[in-house]
mmCIF file of C-alpha atoms in Angstrom:
data_model
loop_
_atom_site.group_PDB
_atom_site.id
_atom_site.type_symbol
_atom_site.label_atom_id
_atom_site.label_comp_id
_atom_site.label_asym_id
_atom_site.label_seq_id
_atom_site.Cartn_x
_atom_site.Cartn_y
_atom_site.Cartn_z
ATOM 1 C CA UNK A 1 -65.235 30.231 33.899
ATOM 2 C CA UNK A 2 -66.953 33.368 32.662
ATOM 3 C CA UNK A 3 -67.772 35.387 35.779
ATOM 4 C CA UNK A 4 -69.817 37.909 33.848
ATOM 5 C CA UNK A 5 -72.310 36.767 31.224
ATOM 6 C CA UNK A 6 -73.256 39.268 28.515
ATOM 7 C CA UNK A 7 -75.993 39.208 25.888
ATOM 8 C CA UNK A 8 -76.724 39.597 23.064
ATOM 9 C CA UNK A 9 -73.549 38.840 21.141
ATOM 10 C CA UNK A 10 -74.536 41.385 18.503
ATOM 11 C CA UNK A 11 -77.388 43.699 17.666
ATOM 12 C CA UNK A 12 -78.458 45.982 14.867
ATOM 13 C CA UNK A 13 -80.476 49.100 15.577
ATOM 14 C CA UNK A 14 -81.809 51.901 13.414
ATOM 15 C CA UNK A 15 -80.549 55.436 13.925
ATOM 16 C CA UNK A 16 -82.560 57.007 16.702
ATOM 17 C CA UNK A 17 -83.470 53.646 18.229
ATOM 18 C CA UNK A 18 -82.613 52.147 21.610
ATOM 19 C CA UNK A 19 -79.871 49.578 22.137
ATOM 20 C CA UNK A 20 -80.084 47.358 25.218
ATOM 21 C CA UNK A 21 -77.276 45.119 26.438
ATOM 22 C CA UNK A 22 -77.650 42.836 29.444
ATOM 23 C CA UNK A 23 -75.131 41.377 31.868
ATOM 24 C CA UNK A 24 -75.324 39.006 34.810
ATOM 25 C CA UNK A 25 -72.772 38.157 37.485
ATOM 26 C CA UNK A 26 -72.382 35.637 40.270
ATOM 27 C CA UNK A 27 -69.733 37.002 42.625
ATOM 28 C CA UNK A 28 -71.347 39.262 45.200
ATOM 29 C CA UNK A 29 -67.916 40.615 46.153
ATOM 30 C CA UNK A 30 -67.810 42.715 42.989
ATOM 31 C CA UNK A 31 -67.952 46.392 44.004
ATOM 32 C CA UNK A 32 -67.930 48.411 40.796
ATOM 33 C CA UNK A 33 -69.561 47.806 37.429
ATOM 34 C CA UNK A 34 -68.150 49.728 34.440
ATOM 35 C CA UNK A 35 -69.089 49.577 30.785
ATOM 36 C CA UNK A 36 -66.449 49.956 28.115
ATOM 37 C CA UNK A 37 -66.737 50.909 24.453
ATOM 38 C CA UNK A 38 -64.157 49.644 21.997
ATOM 39 C CA UNK A 39 -63.554 50.683 18.405
ATOM 40 C CA UNK A 40 -61.412 48.586 16.023
ATOM 41 C CA UNK A 41 -57.711 49.108 16.625
ATOM 42 C CA UNK A 42 -58.284 50.883 19.938
ATOM 43 C CA UNK A 43 -58.279 49.900 23.561
ATOM 44 C CA UNK A 44 -61.545 49.822 25.532
ATOM 45 C CA UNK A 45 -62.688 53.248 26.718
ATOM 46 C CA UNK A 46 -64.659 53.720 29.920
ATOM 47 C CA UNK A 47 -68.192 54.766 29.044
ATOM 48 C CA UNK A 48 -70.150 54.793 32.276
ATOM 49 C CA UNK A 49 -69.987 52.936 35.584
ATOM 50 C CA UNK A 50 -72.136 52.239 38.628
ATOM 51 C CA UNK A 51 -71.675 51.118 42.217
ATOM 52 C CA UNK A 52 -73.925 48.330 43.586
ATOM 53 C CA UNK A 53 -75.718 50.658 46.029
ATOM 54 C CA UNK A 54 -77.198 52.642 43.122
ATOM 55 C CA UNK A 55 -80.060 51.329 40.939
ATOM 56 C CA UNK A 56 -79.657 53.622 37.948
ATOM 57 C CA UNK A 57 -77.135 56.042 36.525
ATOM 58 C CA UNK A 58 -77.565 58.224 33.466
ATOM 59 C CA UNK A 59 -74.917 60.113 31.496
ATOM 60 C CA UNK A 60 -76.192 61.739 28.348
ATOM 61 C CA UNK A 61 -77.691 59.068 26.095
ATOM 62 C CA UNK A 62 -76.247 56.203 28.159
ATOM 63 C CA UNK A 63 -78.036 54.687 31.171
ATOM 64 C CA UNK A 64 -77.059 51.812 33.429
ATOM 65 C CA UNK A 65 -79.784 49.944 35.274
ATOM 66 C CA UNK A 66 -78.605 47.806 38.198
ATOM 67 C CA UNK A 67 -80.567 45.082 40.011
ATOM 68 C CA UNK A 68 -78.513 43.921 42.978
ATOM 69 C CA UNK A 69 -80.922 41.197 44.128
ATOM 70 C CA UNK A 70 -81.019 39.635 40.654
ATOM 71 C CA UNK A 71 -77.292 40.220 40.134
ATOM 72 C CA UNK A 72 -78.004 41.784 36.756
ATOM 73 C CA UNK A 73 -77.203 45.082 35.115
ATOM 74 C CA UNK A 74 -77.853 46.552 31.708
ATOM 75 C CA UNK A 75 -76.785 49.357 29.407
ATOM 76 C CA UNK A 76 -79.341 51.375 27.475
ATOM 77 C CA UNK A 77 -78.165 53.538 24.578
ATOM 78 C CA UNK A 78 -80.891 56.026 23.700
ATOM 79 C CA UNK A 79 -81.203 57.797 20.338
ATOM 80 C CA UNK A 80 -78.511 55.534 18.860
ATOM 81 C CA UNK A 81 -76.207 57.203 16.335
ATOM 82 C CA UNK A 82 -73.943 55.687 13.635
ATOM 83 C CA UNK A 83 -70.945 56.809 15.710
ATOM 84 C CA UNK A 84 -72.123 54.465 18.477
ATOM 85 C CA UNK A 85 -71.301 51.466 16.271
ATOM 86 C CA UNK A 86 -68.697 49.655 18.351
ATOM 87 C CA UNK A 87 -68.200 46.698 20.656
ATOM 88 C CA UNK A 88 -69.467 47.174 24.207
ATOM 89 C CA UNK A 89 -68.166 45.264 27.205
ATOM 90 C CA UNK A 90 -69.693 45.082 30.633
ATOM 91 C CA UNK A 91 -67.306 44.413 33.484
ATOM 92 C CA UNK A 92 -67.279 43.786 37.189
ATOM 93 C CA UNK A 93 -64.460 44.962 39.399
ATOM 94 C CA UNK A 94 -63.181 43.236 42.491
ATOM 95 C CA UNK A 95 -59.948 41.942 43.977
ATOM 96 C CA UNK A 96 -57.951 44.481 41.927
ATOM 97 C CA UNK A 97 -59.128 43.177 38.576
ATOM 98 C CA UNK A 98 -61.870 43.554 35.984
ATOM 99 C CA UNK A 99 -63.887 40.533 34.879
ATOM 100 C CA UNK A 100 -65.310 41.236 31.446
ATOM 101 C CA UNK A 101 -68.339 40.008 29.600
ATOM 102 C CA UNK A 102 -67.808 38.549 26.131
ATOM 103 C CA UNK A 103 -68.827 41.768 24.389
ATOM 104 C CA UNK A 104 -71.701 42.974 22.217
ATOM 105 C CA UNK A 105 -71.141 44.332 18.729
ATOM 106 C CA UNK A 106 -73.600 47.135 18.091
ATOM 107 C CA UNK A 107 -74.295 48.284 14.547
ATOM 108 C CA UNK A 108 -76.363 51.428 14.062
ATOM 109 C CA UNK A 109 -77.922 51.708 10.608
ATOM 110 C CA UNK A 110 -78.355 55.224 9.260
ATOM 111 C CA UNK B 1 -53.164 64.971 29.962
ATOM 112 C CA UNK B 2 -51.419 62.106 28.205
ATOM 113 C CA UNK B 3 -53.185 58.761 28.237
ATOM 114 C CA UNK B 4 -51.790 55.290 28.793
ATOM 115 C CA UNK B 5 -48.914 54.689 26.404
ATOM 116 C CA UNK B 6 -47.987 51.229 25.238
ATOM 117 C CA UNK B 7 -44.955 50.347 23.160
ATOM 118 C CA UNK B 8 -44.461 48.907 20.699
ATOM 119 C CA UNK B 9 -47.831 48.995 18.902
ATOM 120 C CA UNK B 10 -47.089 45.967 16.766
ATOM 121 C CA UNK B 11 -44.707 43.076 17.183
ATOM 122 C CA UNK B 12 -43.993 39.924 15.225
ATOM 123 C CA UNK B 13 -42.056 37.191 16.982
ATOM 124 C CA UNK B 14 -41.100 33.612 16.254
ATOM 125 C CA UNK B 15 -42.292 30.693 18.349
ATOM 126 C CA UNK B 16 -39.851 30.030 21.199
ATOM 127 C CA UNK B 17 -38.632 33.625 21.449
ATOM 128 C CA UNK B 18 -39.387 35.937 24.324
ATOM 129 C CA UNK B 19 -40.917 39.408 24.260
ATOM 130 C CA UNK B 20 -41.138 42.426 26.543
ATOM 131 C CA UNK B 21 -43.980 44.909 26.333
ATOM 132 C CA UNK B 22 -43.926 48.325 27.959
ATOM 133 C CA UNK B 23 -46.606 50.498 29.523
ATOM 134 C CA UNK B 24 -46.490 54.086 30.801
ATOM 135 C CA UNK B 25 -49.561 54.887 32.918
ATOM 136 C CA UNK B 26 -51.352 58.198 33.196
ATOM 137 C CA UNK B 27 -49.321 60.561 35.342
ATOM 138 C CA UNK B 28 -50.229 60.070 38.999
ATOM 139 C CA UNK B 29 -51.787 56.655 38.476
ATOM 140 C CA UNK B 30 -50.179 54.031 40.676
ATOM 141 C CA UNK B 31 -52.141 50.938 39.671
ATOM 142 C CA UNK B 32 -51.253 49.206 36.413
ATOM 143 C CA UNK B 33 -52.994 46.140 35.048
ATOM 144 C CA UNK B 34 -52.437 43.954 32.017
ATOM 145 C CA UNK B 35 -55.053 42.149 29.950
ATOM 146 C CA UNK B 36 -54.926 39.796 26.992
ATOM 147 C CA UNK B 37 -57.603 40.175 24.315
ATOM 148 C CA UNK B 38 -58.287 37.441 21.763
ATOM 149 C CA UNK B 39 -61.335 36.736 19.568
ATOM 150 C CA UNK B 40 -61.863 33.371 21.249
ATOM 151 C CA UNK B 41 -61.267 34.163 24.928
ATOM 152 C CA UNK B 42 -62.173 37.836 25.028
ATOM 153 C CA UNK B 43 -60.532 40.083 27.615
ATOM 154 C CA UNK B 44 -58.636 38.156 30.260
ATOM 155 C CA UNK B 45 -56.806 39.552 33.274
ATOM 156 C CA UNK B 46 -53.085 38.890 33.486
ATOM 157 C CA UNK B 47 -51.857 40.791 36.567
ATOM 158 C CA UNK B 48 -52.141 44.025 38.553
ATOM 159 C CA UNK B 49 -49.414 46.049 40.216
ATOM 160 C CA UNK B 50 -49.544 48.851 42.743
ATOM 161 C CA UNK B 51 -46.432 50.548 44.078
ATOM 162 C CA UNK B 52 -44.241 47.812 42.600
ATOM 163 C CA UNK B 53 -46.226 45.039 44.317
ATOM 164 C CA UNK B 54 -48.274 42.465 42.450
ATOM 165 C CA UNK B 55 -51.691 42.384 44.101
ATOM 166 C CA UNK B 56 -53.376 39.861 41.854
ATOM 167 C CA UNK B 57 -52.496 37.470 39.056
ATOM 168 C CA UNK B 58 -54.712 35.825 36.487
ATOM 169 C CA UNK B 59 -54.804 32.223 35.407
ATOM 170 C CA UNK B 60 -51.905 32.265 32.957
ATOM 171 C CA UNK B 61 -48.799 30.046 32.835
ATOM 172 C CA UNK B 62 -45.568 31.134 34.475
ATOM 173 C CA UNK B 63 -44.218 32.163 31.066
ATOM 174 C CA UNK B 64 -46.154 35.370 31.583
ATOM 175 C CA UNK B 65 -44.555 37.733 34.063
ATOM 176 C CA UNK B 66 -44.583 41.400 34.833
ATOM 177 C CA UNK B 67 -43.123 44.082 36.980
ATOM 178 C CA UNK B 68 -43.667 47.676 37.944
ATOM 179 C CA UNK B 69 -41.010 50.291 38.481
ATOM 180 C CA UNK B 70 -40.855 53.032 41.097
ATOM 181 C CA UNK B 71 -42.171 55.579 38.550
ATOM 182 C CA UNK B 72 -45.246 53.316 38.034
ATOM 183 C CA UNK B 73 -44.186 52.306 34.528
ATOM 184 C CA UNK B 74 -44.717 48.608 33.917
ATOM 185 C CA UNK B 75 -43.410 45.867 31.690
ATOM 186 C CA UNK B 76 -44.699 42.424 30.939
ATOM 187 C CA UNK B 77 -42.631 39.584 29.589
ATOM 188 C CA UNK B 78 -43.651 36.429 27.790
ATOM 189 C CA UNK B 79 -41.000 33.758 27.459
ATOM 190 C CA UNK B 80 -40.943 30.763 25.114
ATOM 191 C CA UNK B 81 -43.647 32.197 22.897
ATOM 192 C CA UNK B 82 -46.362 29.917 21.561
ATOM 193 C CA UNK B 83 -48.659 30.473 18.581
ATOM 194 C CA UNK B 84 -51.564 30.828 21.007
ATOM 195 C CA UNK B 85 -49.929 33.865 22.599
ATOM 196 C CA UNK B 86 -50.862 35.923 19.542
ATOM 197 C CA UNK B 87 -53.183 38.568 20.923
ATOM 198 C CA UNK B 88 -53.733 42.216 21.697
ATOM 199 C CA UNK B 89 -52.087 42.973 25.035
ATOM 200 C CA UNK B 90 -53.696 45.869 26.852
ATOM 201 C CA UNK B 91 -52.369 47.891 29.728
ATOM 202 C CA UNK B 92 -54.714 49.852 31.988
ATOM 203 C CA UNK B 93 -53.980 52.336 34.731
ATOM 204 C CA UNK B 94 -55.947 53.656 37.672
ATOM 205 C CA UNK B 95 -55.291 55.946 40.616
ATOM 206 C CA UNK B 96 -55.619 53.260 43.248
ATOM 207 C CA UNK B 97 -57.200 50.305 41.478
ATOM 208 C CA UNK B 98 -60.278 50.281 43.679
ATOM 209 C CA UNK B 99 -63.123 52.828 44.066
ATOM 210 C CA UNK B 100 -61.186 55.153 41.824
ATOM 211 C CA UNK B 101 -63.426 55.647 38.835
ATOM 212 C CA UNK B 102 -62.342 52.776 36.692
ATOM 213 C CA UNK B 103 -59.351 51.896 34.616
ATOM 214 C CA UNK B 104 -58.075 53.757 31.537
ATOM 215 C CA UNK B 105 -56.753 51.506 28.811
ATOM 216 C CA UNK B 106 -53.999 52.067 26.307
ATOM 217 C CA UNK B 107 -54.362 51.182 22.631
ATOM 218 C CA UNK B 108 -52.502 47.928 23.165
ATOM 219 C CA UNK B 109 -49.620 45.997 21.641
ATOM 220 C CA UNK B 110 -50.608 43.633 18.869
ATOM 221 C CA UNK B 111 -48.360 40.560 19.218
ATOM 222 C CA UNK B 112 -48.219 38.050 16.393
ATOM 223 C CA UNK B 113 -46.315 34.803 16.949
ATOM 224 C CA UNK B 114 -45.305 32.940 13.781
#
């Protein structure tokens, strides 16, 4: 079964807009929550990650918000650029493995 | 520094054959994991190795196997290939596999079974 649920499946945003992707998990044993960005023909690349004892982490235009009690976390992409057009995966790490969400295809219109 | 290197990049095999995929992790990384990516099932965990020991295995049939060598390089093998094994196979490496800043993925091996 899908241990990490991700939504939406796809989104379109105008250049300069904000993209928001949400994820939810069930297993409280997860101890690390990374986000990956994947371009066609490439492997996923680590974008930003957060530990469950932190509620927010920001790196440049990318911010993770983490709600431990609700078992939810989200990625915000500020000032979206055409180069951000890619598929984004949330993941949860535990027991020496990553459990991935289904992915969100983000399209940024110029 | 060099990233995770996977060979070959593309492979076409016939149903019933077997295949071996290779992965060279980032220098110094001792944890190597394998994932299968398909449009229908997404990214699914196959197995993880650390210092030549398998620490976890995903829910795949016994036809899927792997190993890690003393230099941390890893191989995975799929025997008796089925059409459904067509996928992008991704290798990822990490320093320790836990609390170590996440996994770095290679570009993958695209396996097509005909």
